[in-house]
Structure formats: structure tokens, C-alpha cells
PDB file of C-alpha atoms in Angstrom:
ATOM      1  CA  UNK A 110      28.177  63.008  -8.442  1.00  0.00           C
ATOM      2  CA  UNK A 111      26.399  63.858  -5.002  1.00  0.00           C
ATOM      3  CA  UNK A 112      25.599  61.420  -2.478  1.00  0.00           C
ATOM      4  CA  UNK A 113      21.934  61.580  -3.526  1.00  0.00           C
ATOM      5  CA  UNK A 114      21.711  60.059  -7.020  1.00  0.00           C
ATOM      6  CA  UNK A 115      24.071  57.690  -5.857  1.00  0.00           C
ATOM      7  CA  UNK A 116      21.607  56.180  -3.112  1.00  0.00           C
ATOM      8  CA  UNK A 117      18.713  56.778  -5.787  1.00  0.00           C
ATOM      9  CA  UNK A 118      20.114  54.291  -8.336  1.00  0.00           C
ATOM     10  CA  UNK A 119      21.326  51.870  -5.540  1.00  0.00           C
ATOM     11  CA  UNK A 120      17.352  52.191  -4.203  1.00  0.00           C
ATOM     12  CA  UNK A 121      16.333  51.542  -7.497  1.00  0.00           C
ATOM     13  CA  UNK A 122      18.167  48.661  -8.602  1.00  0.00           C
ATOM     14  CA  UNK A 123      17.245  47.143  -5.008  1.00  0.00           C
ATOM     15  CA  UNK A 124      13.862  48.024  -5.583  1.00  0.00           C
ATOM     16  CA  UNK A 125      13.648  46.442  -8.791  1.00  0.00           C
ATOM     17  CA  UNK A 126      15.289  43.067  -7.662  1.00  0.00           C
ATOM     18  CA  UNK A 127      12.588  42.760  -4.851  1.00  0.00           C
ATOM     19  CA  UNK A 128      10.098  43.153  -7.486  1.00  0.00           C
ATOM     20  CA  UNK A 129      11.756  40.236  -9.748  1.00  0.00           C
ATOM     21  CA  UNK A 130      11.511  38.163  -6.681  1.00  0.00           C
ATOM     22  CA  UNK A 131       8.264  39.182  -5.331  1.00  0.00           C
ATOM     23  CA  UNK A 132       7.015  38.470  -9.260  1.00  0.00           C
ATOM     24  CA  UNK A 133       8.804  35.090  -9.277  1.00  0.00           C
ATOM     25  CA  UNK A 134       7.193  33.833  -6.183  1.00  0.00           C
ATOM     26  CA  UNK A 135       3.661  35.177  -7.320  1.00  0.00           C
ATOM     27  CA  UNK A 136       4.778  33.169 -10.490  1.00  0.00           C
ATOM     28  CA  UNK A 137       5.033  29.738  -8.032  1.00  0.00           C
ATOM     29  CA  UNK A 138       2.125  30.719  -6.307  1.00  0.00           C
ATOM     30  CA  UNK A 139      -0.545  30.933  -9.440  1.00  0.00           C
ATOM     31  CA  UNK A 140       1.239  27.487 -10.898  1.00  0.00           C
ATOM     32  CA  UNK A 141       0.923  25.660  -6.984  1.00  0.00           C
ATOM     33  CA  UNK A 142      -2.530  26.871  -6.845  1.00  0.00           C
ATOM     34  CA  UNK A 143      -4.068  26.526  -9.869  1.00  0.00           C
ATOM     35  CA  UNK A 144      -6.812  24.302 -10.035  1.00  0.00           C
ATOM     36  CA  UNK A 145      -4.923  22.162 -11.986  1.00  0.00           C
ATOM     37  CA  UNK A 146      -2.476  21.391 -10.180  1.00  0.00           C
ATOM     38  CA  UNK A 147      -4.844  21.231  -6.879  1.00  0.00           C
ATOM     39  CA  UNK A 148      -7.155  18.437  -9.055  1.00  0.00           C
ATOM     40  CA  UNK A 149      -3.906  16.820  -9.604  1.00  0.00           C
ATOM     41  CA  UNK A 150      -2.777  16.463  -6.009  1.00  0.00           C
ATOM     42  CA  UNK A 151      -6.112  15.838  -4.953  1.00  0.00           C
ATOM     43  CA  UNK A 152      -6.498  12.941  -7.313  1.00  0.00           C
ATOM     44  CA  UNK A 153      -3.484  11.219  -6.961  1.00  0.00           C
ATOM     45  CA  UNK A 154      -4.021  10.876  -2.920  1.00  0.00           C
ATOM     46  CA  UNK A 155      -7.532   9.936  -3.884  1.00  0.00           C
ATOM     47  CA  UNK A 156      -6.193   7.274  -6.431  1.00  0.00           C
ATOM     48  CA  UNK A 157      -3.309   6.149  -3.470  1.00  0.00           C
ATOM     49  CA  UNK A 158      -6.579   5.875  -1.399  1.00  0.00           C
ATOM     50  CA  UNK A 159      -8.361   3.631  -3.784  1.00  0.00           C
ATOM     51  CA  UNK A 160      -5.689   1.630  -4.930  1.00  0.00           C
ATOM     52  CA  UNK A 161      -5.058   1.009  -0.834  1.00  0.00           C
ATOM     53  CA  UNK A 162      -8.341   0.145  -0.363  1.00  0.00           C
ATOM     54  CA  UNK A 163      -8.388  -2.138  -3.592  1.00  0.00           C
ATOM     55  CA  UNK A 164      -5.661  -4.044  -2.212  1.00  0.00           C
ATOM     56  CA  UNK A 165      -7.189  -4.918   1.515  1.00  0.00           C
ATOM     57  CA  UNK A 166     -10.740  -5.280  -0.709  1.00  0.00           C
ATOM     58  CA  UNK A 167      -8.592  -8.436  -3.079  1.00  0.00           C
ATOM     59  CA  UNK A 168      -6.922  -9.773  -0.135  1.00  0.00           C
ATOM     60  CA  UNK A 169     -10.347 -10.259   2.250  1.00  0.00           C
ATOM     61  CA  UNK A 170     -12.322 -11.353  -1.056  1.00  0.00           C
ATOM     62  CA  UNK A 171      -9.802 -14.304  -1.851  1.00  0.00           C
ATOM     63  CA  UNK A 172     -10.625 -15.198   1.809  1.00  0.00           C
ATOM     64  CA  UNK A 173     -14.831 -15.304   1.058  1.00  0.00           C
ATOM     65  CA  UNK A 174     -15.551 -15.940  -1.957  1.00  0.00           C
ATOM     66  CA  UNK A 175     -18.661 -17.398  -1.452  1.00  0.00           C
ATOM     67  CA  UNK A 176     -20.252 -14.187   0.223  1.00  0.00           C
ATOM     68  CA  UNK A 177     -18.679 -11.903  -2.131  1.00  0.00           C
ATOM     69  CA  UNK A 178     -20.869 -13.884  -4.856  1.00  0.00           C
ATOM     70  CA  UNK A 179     -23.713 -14.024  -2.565  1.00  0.00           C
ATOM     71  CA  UNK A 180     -23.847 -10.417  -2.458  1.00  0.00           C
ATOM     72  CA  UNK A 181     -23.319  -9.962  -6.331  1.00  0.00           C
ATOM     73  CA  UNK A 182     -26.309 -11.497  -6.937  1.00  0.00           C
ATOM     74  CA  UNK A 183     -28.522 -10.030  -4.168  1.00  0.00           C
ATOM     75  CA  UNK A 184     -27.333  -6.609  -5.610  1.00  0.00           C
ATOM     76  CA  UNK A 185     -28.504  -8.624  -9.479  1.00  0.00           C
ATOM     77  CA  UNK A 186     -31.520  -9.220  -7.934  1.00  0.00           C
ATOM     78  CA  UNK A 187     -32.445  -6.020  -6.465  1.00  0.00           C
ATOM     79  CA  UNK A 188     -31.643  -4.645  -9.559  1.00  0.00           C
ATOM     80  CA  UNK A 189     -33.801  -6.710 -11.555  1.00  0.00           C
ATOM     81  CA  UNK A 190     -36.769  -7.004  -9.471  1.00  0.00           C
ATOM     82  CA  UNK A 191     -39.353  -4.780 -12.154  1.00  0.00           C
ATOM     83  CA  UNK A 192     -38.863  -7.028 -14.734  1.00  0.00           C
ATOM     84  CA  UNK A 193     -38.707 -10.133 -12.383  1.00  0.00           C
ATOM     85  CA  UNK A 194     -42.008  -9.486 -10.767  1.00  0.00           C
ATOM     86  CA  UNK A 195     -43.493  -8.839 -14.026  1.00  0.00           C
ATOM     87  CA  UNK A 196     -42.350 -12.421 -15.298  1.00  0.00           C
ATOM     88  CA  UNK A 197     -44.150 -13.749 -12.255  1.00  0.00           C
ATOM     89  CA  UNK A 198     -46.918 -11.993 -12.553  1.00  0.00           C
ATOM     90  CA  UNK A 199     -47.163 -10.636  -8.459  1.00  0.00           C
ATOM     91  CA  UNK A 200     -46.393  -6.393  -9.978  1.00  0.00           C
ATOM     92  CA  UNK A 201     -47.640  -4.192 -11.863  1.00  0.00           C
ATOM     93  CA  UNK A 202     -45.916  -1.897 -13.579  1.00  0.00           C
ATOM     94  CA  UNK A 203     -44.742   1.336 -11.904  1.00  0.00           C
ATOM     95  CA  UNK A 204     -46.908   3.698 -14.332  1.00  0.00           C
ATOM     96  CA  UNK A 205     -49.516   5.871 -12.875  1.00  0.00           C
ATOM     97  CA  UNK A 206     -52.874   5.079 -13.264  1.00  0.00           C
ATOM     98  CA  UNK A 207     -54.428   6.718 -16.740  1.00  0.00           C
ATOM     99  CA  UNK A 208     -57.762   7.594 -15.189  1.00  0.00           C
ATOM    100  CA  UNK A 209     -56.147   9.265 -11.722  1.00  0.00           C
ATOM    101  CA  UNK A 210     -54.007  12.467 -11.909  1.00  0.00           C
ATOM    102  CA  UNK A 211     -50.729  12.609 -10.130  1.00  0.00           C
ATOM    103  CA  UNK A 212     -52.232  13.826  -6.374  1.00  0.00           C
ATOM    104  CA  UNK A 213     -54.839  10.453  -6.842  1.00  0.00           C
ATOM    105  CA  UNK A 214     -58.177  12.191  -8.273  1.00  0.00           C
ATOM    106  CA  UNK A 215     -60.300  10.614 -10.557  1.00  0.00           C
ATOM    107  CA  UNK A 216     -60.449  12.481 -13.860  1.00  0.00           C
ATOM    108  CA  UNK A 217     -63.655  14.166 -13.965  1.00  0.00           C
ATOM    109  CA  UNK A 218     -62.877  16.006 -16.899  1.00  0.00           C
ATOM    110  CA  UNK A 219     -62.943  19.563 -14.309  1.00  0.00           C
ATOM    111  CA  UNK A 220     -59.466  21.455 -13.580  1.00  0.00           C
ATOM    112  CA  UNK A 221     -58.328  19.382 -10.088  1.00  0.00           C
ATOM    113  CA  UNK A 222     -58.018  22.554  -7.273  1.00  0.00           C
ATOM    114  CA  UNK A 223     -55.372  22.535  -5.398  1.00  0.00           C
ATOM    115  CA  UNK A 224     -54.714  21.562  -2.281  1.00  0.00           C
ATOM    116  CA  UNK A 225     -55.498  24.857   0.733  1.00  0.00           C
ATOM    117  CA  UNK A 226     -53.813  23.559   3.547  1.00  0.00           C
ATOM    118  CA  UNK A 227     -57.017  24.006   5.469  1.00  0.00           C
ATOM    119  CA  UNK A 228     -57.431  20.362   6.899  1.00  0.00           C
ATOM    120  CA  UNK A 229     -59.753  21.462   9.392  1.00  0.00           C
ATOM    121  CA  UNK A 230     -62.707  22.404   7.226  1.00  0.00           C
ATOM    122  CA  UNK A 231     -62.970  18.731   5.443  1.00  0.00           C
TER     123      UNK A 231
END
């Protein structure tokens, strides 16, 4: 056998373990950086974050109670305030008006034009 097929098959078989390897670590690569695994990362420093911030949030809220349940029910209130100031009488519902169109026009029964842009000629 001549010196040449001998280096061939020793190229080869070098060739072809570099290729295993460079396979293998495109194998890591698509399983690191899937999105999967990325969401999965992501959200568990995101849920360490939270459950961080929990913590300090239980330990300050033991120590004001009283403003933590002030603020509950200023954020009830808020919440509430259609149907509140309906109760009382002091708002109207938040429906537009039947006989105006959405820009504020009465309906005159004619198409409403839109508006030019020309504020000058008014």
C-alpha cells in the first residue's frame, strides 16, 4: 500500500470524527436555544424575581396594614365608580347620545361630511 491511501483513510476517518463533533455541538446548540428552553430560563428568573419581590411585598404589608386596606378599597372604588354614580344619581351613563353621531352632529337625516382640515375657511 502507498503512502497515499494510507493518509486518505487517516484524513477521512479524522474528517469524519470532526463532523460527529461539529454535529454533536450543533445538537447542544438547537436544544440550548430553542425557544423552549429560552421561555424556560427566562421564566424561572422571572418567577425568582417575583417570588423575591413577594417576600419584601409580605414583610412591609404585615408592617401597614391599615394602608394596604386603604388602598384596596380606593382601587374598589375606582373600579366601581359607573355603577356608584349611577346609584347616586350625579352620572349618566357613558353611552353616546342617540340623536348626535360619534364627531357630535345632530342627526339631520343628511350623510355628515367629513372633516377638510381647512380651519381657516369656517
Amino acid at each position: 500500500m502507498s503512502k497515499l491511501p494510507k493518509q486518505f483513510v487517516e484524513d477521512k476517518a479524522l474528517r469524519d470524527s470532526a463532523r460527529e463533533v461539529l454535529m454533536a455541538d450543533v445538537g447542544h446548540a438547537r436544544g440550548t436555544f430553542s425557544a423552549k428552553s429560552i421561555a424556560t430560563k427566562v421564566g424561572g428568573r422571572v418567577g425568582d424575581g417575583a417570588n423575591d419581590v413577594f417576600e419584601v411585598a409580605k414583610i412591609h404589608a404585615d408592617d401597614k396594614r391599615g394602608l394596604l386596606a386603604l388602598l384596596i378599597g380606593a382601587a374598589a372604588l375606582f373600579f366601581a365608580r359607573g355603577p356608584i354614580m349611577e346609584v347616586l344619581g350625579l352620572g349618566g351613563s357613558n353611552e353616546a347620545n342617540p340623536e348626535t353621531d360619534e364627531l357630535g352632529a345632530e342627526d339631520t337625516g343628511e350623510p355628515a361630511l367629513p372633516p377638510t382640515g381647512d380651519d381657516d375657511e369656517q
